[in-house]
Tab-separated table of C-alpha atoms and ligand atoms in Angstrom:
chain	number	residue	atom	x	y	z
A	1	UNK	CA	0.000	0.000	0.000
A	2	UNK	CA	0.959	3.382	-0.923
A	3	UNK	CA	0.911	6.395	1.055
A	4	UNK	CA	-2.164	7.802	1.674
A	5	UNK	CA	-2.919	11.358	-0.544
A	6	UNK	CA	-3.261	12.993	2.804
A	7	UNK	CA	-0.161	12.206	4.992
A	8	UNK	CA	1.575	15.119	6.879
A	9	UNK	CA	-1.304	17.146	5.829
A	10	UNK	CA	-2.513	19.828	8.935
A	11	UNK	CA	-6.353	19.410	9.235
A	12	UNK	CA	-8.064	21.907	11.816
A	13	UNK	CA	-11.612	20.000	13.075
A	14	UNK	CA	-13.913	22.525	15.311
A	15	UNK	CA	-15.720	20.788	17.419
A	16	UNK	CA	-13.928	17.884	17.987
A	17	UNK	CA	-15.052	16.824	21.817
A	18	UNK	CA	-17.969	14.455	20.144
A	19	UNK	CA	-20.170	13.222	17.183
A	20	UNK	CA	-19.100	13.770	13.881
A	21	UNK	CA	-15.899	16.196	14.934
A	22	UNK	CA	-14.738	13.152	17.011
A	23	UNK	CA	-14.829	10.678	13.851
A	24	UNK	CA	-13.496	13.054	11.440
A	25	UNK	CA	-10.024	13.748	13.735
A	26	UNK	CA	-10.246	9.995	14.128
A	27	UNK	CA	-10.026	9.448	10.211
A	28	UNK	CA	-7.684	12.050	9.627
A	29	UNK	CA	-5.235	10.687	12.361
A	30	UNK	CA	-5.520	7.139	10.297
A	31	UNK	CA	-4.664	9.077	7.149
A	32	UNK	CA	-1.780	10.133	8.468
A	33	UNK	CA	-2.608	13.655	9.059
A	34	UNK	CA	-1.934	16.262	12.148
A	35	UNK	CA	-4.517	17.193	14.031
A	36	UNK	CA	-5.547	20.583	16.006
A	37	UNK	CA	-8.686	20.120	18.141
A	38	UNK	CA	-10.867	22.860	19.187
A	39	UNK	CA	-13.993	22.098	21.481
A	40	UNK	CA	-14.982	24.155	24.854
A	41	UNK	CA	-14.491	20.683	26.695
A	42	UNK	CA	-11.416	20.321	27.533
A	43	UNK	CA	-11.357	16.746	29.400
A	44	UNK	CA	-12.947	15.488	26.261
A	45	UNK	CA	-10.377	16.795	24.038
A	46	UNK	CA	-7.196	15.878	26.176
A	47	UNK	CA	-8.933	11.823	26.431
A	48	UNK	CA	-9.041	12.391	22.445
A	49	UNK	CA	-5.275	13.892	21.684
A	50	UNK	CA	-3.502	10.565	23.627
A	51	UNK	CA	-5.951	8.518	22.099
A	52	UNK	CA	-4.858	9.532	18.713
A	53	UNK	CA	-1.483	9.962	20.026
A	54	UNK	CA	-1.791	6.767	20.644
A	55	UNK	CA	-2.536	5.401	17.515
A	56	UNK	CA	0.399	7.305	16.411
A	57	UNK	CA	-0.965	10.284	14.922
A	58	UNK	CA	0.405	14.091	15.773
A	59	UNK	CA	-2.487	15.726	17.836
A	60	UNK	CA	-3.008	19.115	19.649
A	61	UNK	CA	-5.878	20.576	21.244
A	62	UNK	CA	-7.116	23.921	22.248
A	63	UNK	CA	-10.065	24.612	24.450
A	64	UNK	CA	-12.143	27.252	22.629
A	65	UNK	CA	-16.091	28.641	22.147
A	66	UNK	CA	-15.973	29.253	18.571
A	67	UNK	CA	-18.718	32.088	18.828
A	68	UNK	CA	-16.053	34.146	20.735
A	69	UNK	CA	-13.383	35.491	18.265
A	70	UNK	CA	-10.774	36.483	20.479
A	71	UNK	CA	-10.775	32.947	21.920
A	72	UNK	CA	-10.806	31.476	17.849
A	73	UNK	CA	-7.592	34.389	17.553
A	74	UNK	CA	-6.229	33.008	20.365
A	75	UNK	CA	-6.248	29.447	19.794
A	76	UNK	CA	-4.680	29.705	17.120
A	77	UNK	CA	-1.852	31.941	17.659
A	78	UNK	CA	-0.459	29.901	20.288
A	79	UNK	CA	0.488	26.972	18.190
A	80	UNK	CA	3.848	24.896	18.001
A	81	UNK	CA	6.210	25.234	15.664
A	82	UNK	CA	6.018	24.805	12.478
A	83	UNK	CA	2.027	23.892	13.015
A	84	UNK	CA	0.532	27.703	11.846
A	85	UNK	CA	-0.443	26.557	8.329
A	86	UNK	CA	-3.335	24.942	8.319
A	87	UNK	CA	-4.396	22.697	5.052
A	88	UNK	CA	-7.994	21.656	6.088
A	89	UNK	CA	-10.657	22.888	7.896
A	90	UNK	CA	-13.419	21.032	9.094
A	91	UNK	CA	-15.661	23.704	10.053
A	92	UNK	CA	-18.369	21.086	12.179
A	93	UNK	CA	-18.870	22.929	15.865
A	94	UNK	CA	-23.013	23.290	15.834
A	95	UNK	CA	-25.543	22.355	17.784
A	96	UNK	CA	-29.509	22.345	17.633
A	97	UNK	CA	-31.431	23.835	20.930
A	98	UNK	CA	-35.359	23.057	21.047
A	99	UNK	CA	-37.623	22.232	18.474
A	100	UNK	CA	-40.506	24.500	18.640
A	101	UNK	CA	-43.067	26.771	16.679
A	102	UNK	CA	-41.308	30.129	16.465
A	103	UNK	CA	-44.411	31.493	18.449
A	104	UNK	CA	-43.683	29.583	21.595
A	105	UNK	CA	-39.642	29.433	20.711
A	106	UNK	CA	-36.710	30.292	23.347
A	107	UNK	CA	-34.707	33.646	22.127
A	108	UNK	CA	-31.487	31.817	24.543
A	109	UNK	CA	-31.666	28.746	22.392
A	110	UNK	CA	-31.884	30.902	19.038
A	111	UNK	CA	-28.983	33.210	20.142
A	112	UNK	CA	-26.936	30.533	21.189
A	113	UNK	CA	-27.750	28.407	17.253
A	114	UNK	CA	-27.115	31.691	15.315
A	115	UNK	CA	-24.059	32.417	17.391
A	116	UNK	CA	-22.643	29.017	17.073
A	117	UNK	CA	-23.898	27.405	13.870
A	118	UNK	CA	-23.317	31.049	11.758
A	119	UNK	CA	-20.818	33.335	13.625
A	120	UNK	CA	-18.802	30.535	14.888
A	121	UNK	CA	-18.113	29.277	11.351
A	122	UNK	CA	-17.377	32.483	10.763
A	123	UNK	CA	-14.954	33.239	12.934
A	124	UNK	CA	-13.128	30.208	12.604
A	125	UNK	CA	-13.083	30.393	8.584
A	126	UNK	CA	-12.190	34.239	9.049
A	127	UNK	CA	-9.258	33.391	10.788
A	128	UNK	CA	-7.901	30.166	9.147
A	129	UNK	CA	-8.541	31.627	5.379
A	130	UNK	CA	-5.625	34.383	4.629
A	131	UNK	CA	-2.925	31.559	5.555
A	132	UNK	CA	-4.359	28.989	3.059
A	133	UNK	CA	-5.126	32.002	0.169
A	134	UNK	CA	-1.700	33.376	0.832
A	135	UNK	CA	-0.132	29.707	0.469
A	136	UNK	CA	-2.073	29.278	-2.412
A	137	UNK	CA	-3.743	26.085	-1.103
A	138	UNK	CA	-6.404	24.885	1.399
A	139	UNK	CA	-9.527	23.294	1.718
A	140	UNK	CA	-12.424	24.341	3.731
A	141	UNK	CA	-14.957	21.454	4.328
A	142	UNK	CA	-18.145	22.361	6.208
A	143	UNK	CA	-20.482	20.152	8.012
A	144	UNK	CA	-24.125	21.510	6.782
A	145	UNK	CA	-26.912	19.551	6.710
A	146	UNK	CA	-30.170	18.695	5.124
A	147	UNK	CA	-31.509	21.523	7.255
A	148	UNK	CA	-29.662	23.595	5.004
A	149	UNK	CA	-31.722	22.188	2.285
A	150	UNK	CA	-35.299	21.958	3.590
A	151	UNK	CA	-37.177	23.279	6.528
A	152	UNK	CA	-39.085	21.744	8.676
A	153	UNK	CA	-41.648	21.920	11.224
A	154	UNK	CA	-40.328	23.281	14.194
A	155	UNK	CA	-36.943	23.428	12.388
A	156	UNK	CA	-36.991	27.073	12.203
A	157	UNK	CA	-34.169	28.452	13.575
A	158	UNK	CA	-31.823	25.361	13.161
A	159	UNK	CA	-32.936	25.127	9.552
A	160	UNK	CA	-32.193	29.386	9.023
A	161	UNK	CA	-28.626	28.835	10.308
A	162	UNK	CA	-27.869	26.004	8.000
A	163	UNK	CA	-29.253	27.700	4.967
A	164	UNK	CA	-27.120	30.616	6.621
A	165	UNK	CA	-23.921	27.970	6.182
A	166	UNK	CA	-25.224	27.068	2.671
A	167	UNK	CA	-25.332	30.916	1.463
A	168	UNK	CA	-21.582	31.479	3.223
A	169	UNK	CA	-20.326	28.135	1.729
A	170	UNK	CA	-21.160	29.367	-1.804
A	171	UNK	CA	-20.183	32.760	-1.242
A	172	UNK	CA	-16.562	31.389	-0.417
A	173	UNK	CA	-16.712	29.059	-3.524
A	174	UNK	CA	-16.943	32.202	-5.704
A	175	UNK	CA	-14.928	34.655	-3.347
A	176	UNK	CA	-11.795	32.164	-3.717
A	177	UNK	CA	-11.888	31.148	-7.255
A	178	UNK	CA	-8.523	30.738	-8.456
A	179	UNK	CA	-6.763	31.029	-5.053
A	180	UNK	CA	-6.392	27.666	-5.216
A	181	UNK	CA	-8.115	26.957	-1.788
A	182	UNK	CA	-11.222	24.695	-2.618
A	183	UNK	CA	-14.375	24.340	-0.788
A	184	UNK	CA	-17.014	21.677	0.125
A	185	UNK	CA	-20.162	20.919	2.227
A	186	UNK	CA	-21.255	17.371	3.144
A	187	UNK	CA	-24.666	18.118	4.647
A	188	UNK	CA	-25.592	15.155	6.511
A	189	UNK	CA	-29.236	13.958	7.363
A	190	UNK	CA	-29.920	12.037	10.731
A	191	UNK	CA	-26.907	10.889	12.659
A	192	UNK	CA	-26.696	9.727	15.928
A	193	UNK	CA	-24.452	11.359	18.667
A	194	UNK	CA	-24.910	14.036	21.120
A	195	UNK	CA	-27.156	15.902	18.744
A	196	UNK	CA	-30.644	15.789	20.032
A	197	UNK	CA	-29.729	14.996	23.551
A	198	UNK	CA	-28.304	19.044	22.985
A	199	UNK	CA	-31.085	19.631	21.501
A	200	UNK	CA	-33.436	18.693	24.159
A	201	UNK	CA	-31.168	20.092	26.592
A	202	UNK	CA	-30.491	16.810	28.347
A	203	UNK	CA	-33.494	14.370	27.312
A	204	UNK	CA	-32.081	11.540	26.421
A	205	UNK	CA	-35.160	9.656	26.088
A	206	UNK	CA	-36.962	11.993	24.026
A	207	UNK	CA	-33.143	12.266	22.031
A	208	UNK	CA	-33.019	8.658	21.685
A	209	UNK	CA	-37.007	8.342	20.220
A	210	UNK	CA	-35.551	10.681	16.976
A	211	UNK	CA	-33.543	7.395	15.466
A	212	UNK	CA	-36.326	5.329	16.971
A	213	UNK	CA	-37.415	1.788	14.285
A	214	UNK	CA	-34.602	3.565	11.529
A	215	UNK	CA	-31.110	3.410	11.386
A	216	UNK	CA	-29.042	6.457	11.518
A	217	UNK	CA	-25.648	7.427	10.125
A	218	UNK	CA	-22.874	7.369	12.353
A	219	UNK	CA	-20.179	10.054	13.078
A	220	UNK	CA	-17.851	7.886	11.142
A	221	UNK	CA	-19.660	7.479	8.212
A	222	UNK	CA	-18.999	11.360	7.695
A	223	UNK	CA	-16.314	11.160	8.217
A	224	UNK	CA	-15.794	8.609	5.841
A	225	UNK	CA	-17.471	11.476	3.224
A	226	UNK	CA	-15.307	14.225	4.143
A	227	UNK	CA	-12.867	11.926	3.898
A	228	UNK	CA	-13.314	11.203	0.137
A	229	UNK	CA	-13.820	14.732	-0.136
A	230	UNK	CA	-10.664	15.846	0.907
A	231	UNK	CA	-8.554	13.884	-0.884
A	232	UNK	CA	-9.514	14.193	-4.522
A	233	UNK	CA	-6.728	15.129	-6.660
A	234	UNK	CA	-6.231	19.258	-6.539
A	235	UNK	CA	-7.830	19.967	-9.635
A	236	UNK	CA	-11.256	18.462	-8.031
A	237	UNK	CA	-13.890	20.371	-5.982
A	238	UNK	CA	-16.883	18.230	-4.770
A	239	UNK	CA	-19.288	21.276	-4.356
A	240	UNK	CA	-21.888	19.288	-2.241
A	241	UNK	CA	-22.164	15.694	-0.864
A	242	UNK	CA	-25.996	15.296	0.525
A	243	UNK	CA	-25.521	11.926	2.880
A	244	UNK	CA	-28.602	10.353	4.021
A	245	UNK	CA	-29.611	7.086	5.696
A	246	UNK	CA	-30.931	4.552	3.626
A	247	UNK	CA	-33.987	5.275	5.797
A	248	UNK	CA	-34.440	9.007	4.885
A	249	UNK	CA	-36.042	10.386	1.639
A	250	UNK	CA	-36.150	13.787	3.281
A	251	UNK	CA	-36.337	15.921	6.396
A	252	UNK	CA	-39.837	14.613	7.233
A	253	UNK	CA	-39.828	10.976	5.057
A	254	UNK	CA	-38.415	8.514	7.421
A	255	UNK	CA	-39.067	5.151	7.393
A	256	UNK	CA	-39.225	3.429	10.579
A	257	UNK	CA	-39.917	0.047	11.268
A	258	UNK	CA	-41.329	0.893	14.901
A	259	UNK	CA	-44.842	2.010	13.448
A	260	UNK	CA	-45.463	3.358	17.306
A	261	UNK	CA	-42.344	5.605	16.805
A	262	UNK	CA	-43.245	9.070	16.688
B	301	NDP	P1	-22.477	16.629	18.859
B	301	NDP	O1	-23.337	17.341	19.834
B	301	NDP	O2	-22.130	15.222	19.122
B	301	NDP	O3	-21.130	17.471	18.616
B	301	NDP	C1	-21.134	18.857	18.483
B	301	NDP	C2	-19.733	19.387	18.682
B	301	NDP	O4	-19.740	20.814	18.523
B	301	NDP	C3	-19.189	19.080	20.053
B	301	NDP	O5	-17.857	18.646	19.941
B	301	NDP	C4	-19.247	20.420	20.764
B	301	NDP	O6	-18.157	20.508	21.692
B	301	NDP	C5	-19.015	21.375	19.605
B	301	NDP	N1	-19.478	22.729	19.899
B	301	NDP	C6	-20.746	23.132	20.142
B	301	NDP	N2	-20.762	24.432	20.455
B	301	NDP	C7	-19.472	24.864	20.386
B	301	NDP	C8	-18.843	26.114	20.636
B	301	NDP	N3	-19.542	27.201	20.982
B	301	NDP	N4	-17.501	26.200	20.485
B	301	NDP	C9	-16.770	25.108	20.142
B	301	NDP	N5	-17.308	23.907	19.909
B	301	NDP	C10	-18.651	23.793	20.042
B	301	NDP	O7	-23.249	16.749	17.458
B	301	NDP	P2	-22.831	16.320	15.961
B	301	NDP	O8	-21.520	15.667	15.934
B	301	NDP	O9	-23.983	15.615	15.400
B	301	NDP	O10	-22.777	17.769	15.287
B	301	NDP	C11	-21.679	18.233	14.537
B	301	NDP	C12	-22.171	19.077	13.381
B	301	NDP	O11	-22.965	18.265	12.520
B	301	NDP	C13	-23.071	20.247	13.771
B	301	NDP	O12	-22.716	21.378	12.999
B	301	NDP	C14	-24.477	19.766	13.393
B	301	NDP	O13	-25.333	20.835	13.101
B	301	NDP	C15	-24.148	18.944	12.168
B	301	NDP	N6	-25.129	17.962	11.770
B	301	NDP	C16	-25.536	16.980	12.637
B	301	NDP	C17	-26.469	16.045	12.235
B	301	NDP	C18	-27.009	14.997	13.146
B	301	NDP	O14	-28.077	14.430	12.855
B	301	NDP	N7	-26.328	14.668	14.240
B	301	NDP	C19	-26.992	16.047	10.873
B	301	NDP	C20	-26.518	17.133	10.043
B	301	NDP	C21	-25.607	18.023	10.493
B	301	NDP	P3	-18.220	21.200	23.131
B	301	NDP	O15	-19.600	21.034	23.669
B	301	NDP	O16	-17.157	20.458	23.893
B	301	NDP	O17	-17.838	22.624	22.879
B	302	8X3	C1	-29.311	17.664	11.742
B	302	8X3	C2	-30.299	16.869	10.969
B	302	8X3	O1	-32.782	16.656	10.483
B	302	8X3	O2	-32.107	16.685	12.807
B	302	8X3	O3	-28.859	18.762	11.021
B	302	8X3	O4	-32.047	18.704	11.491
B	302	8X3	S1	-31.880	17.263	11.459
């Protein structure tokens, strides 16, 4: 077996502590990449770093609330040698909070999506992207979703700030044309990890009752996307990947074999 396209490559992943952040510094670390970590939980991301460590990847870790810039600015200034250029960024930190008519919503759990999900991306991105368009190479991958694709009911908010990520990942794909940095979304539809117990600020019965009678994706089978995304050959952009269980049509066509499932 050859090298793999990737090796030695720097890959940034936000949101790292869990889910789909977790699998996607997992797979990188296998492809022989180095990894920088940001989450706010910082046990989490320390048990992550020696695990990769152990399995003999390069691994660092920052503890950081992506919808605070100065934290993003400082995160990433204080990096080890030689680590400051940074060839992919997985921009996944996001959460979901509540699932509600907008009528009877909670402004907290809005504020705290938009300022995540939208400025959070952006700070990240805004602070990551003059290094790769000066080096005349990068790749920004975001995590969207099908919520960034379709709304709906109850989805409000969550859905706004993925169709939010949609506009800004197309708005990038034209801003850095010929810069040589590329950029992709995989928008994922129902995957199972800490998602919905966030989202129902703790429930985990009510979180477990979403993948109820269907089977899910897993973090790793995004990762397994981003993956494939990542390492075409330069010339190569995959625009969009839409990746959906083969139990979801859409946001609201789910077929579960649990016909009491809600
Ligand atoms: P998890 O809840 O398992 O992981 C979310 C990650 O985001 C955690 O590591 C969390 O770390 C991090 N995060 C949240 N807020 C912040 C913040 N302010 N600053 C830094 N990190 C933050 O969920 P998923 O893995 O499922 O979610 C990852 C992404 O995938 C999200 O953008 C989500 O919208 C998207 N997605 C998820 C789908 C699903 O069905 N699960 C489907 C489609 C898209 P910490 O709390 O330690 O800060
Ligand atoms: C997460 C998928 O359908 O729960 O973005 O909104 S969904």
């Amino acid at each position: 077996m050859g090298e793999h396209p990737l090796t030695g490559r720097t890959v940034l992943v936000t949101g790292a502590s869990s889910g789909i952040g977790r699998a996607c510094a997992e797979a990188f670390a296998d492809a022989g990449c180095r990894l920088l970590l940001l989450a706010r939980r910082g046990e989490r991301l320390a048990e992550l770093v020696d695990a990769l460590r152990a399995r003999g990847a390069e691994a660092h870790a920052r503890v950081c609330d992506v919808r605070r810039l100065a934290e993003v600015e400082a995160a990433l200034a204080e990096l080890p040698d030689g680590w400051e250029g940074v060839d992919v960024l997985v921009n996944n930190a996001g959460l979901s909070r509540g699932l509600a008519p907008v009528h009877e919503g909670d402004v907290h759990d809005w504020e705290e999506m938009i300022d995540t999900n939208v400025k959070g991306l952006l700070h990240v991105t805004r602070v990551v992207l003059p290094g790769m368009v000066a080096r005349g190479s990068g790749h920004v991958v975001q995590i969207g979703s099908i919520a960034g694709r379709e709304v709906y009911p109850n989805g409000n908010v969550y859905c706004a700030t993925k169709h939010a990520v949609d506009a800004i990942t197309k708005g990038l794909r034209l801003d850095l044309c010929g810069t040589g940095v590329r950029v992709s979304t995989v928008d994922p539809g129902l995957v199972e990890t800490e998602f919905s117990v966030v989202r129902f600020h703790g429930d985990e019965e009510r979180a477990r009752s979403v993948y109820r009678g269907m089977t899910p994706l897993t973090g790793a089978d995004v990762a397994d996307a981003v993956l494939w995304v990542v390492s075409r050959p330069p010339h190569v952009q995959v625009a969009e990947v839409l990746l959906l269980p083969a139990d979801q049509a859409s946001s609201t066509r789910v077929h579960r074999r649990d016909e009491t499932a809600p």
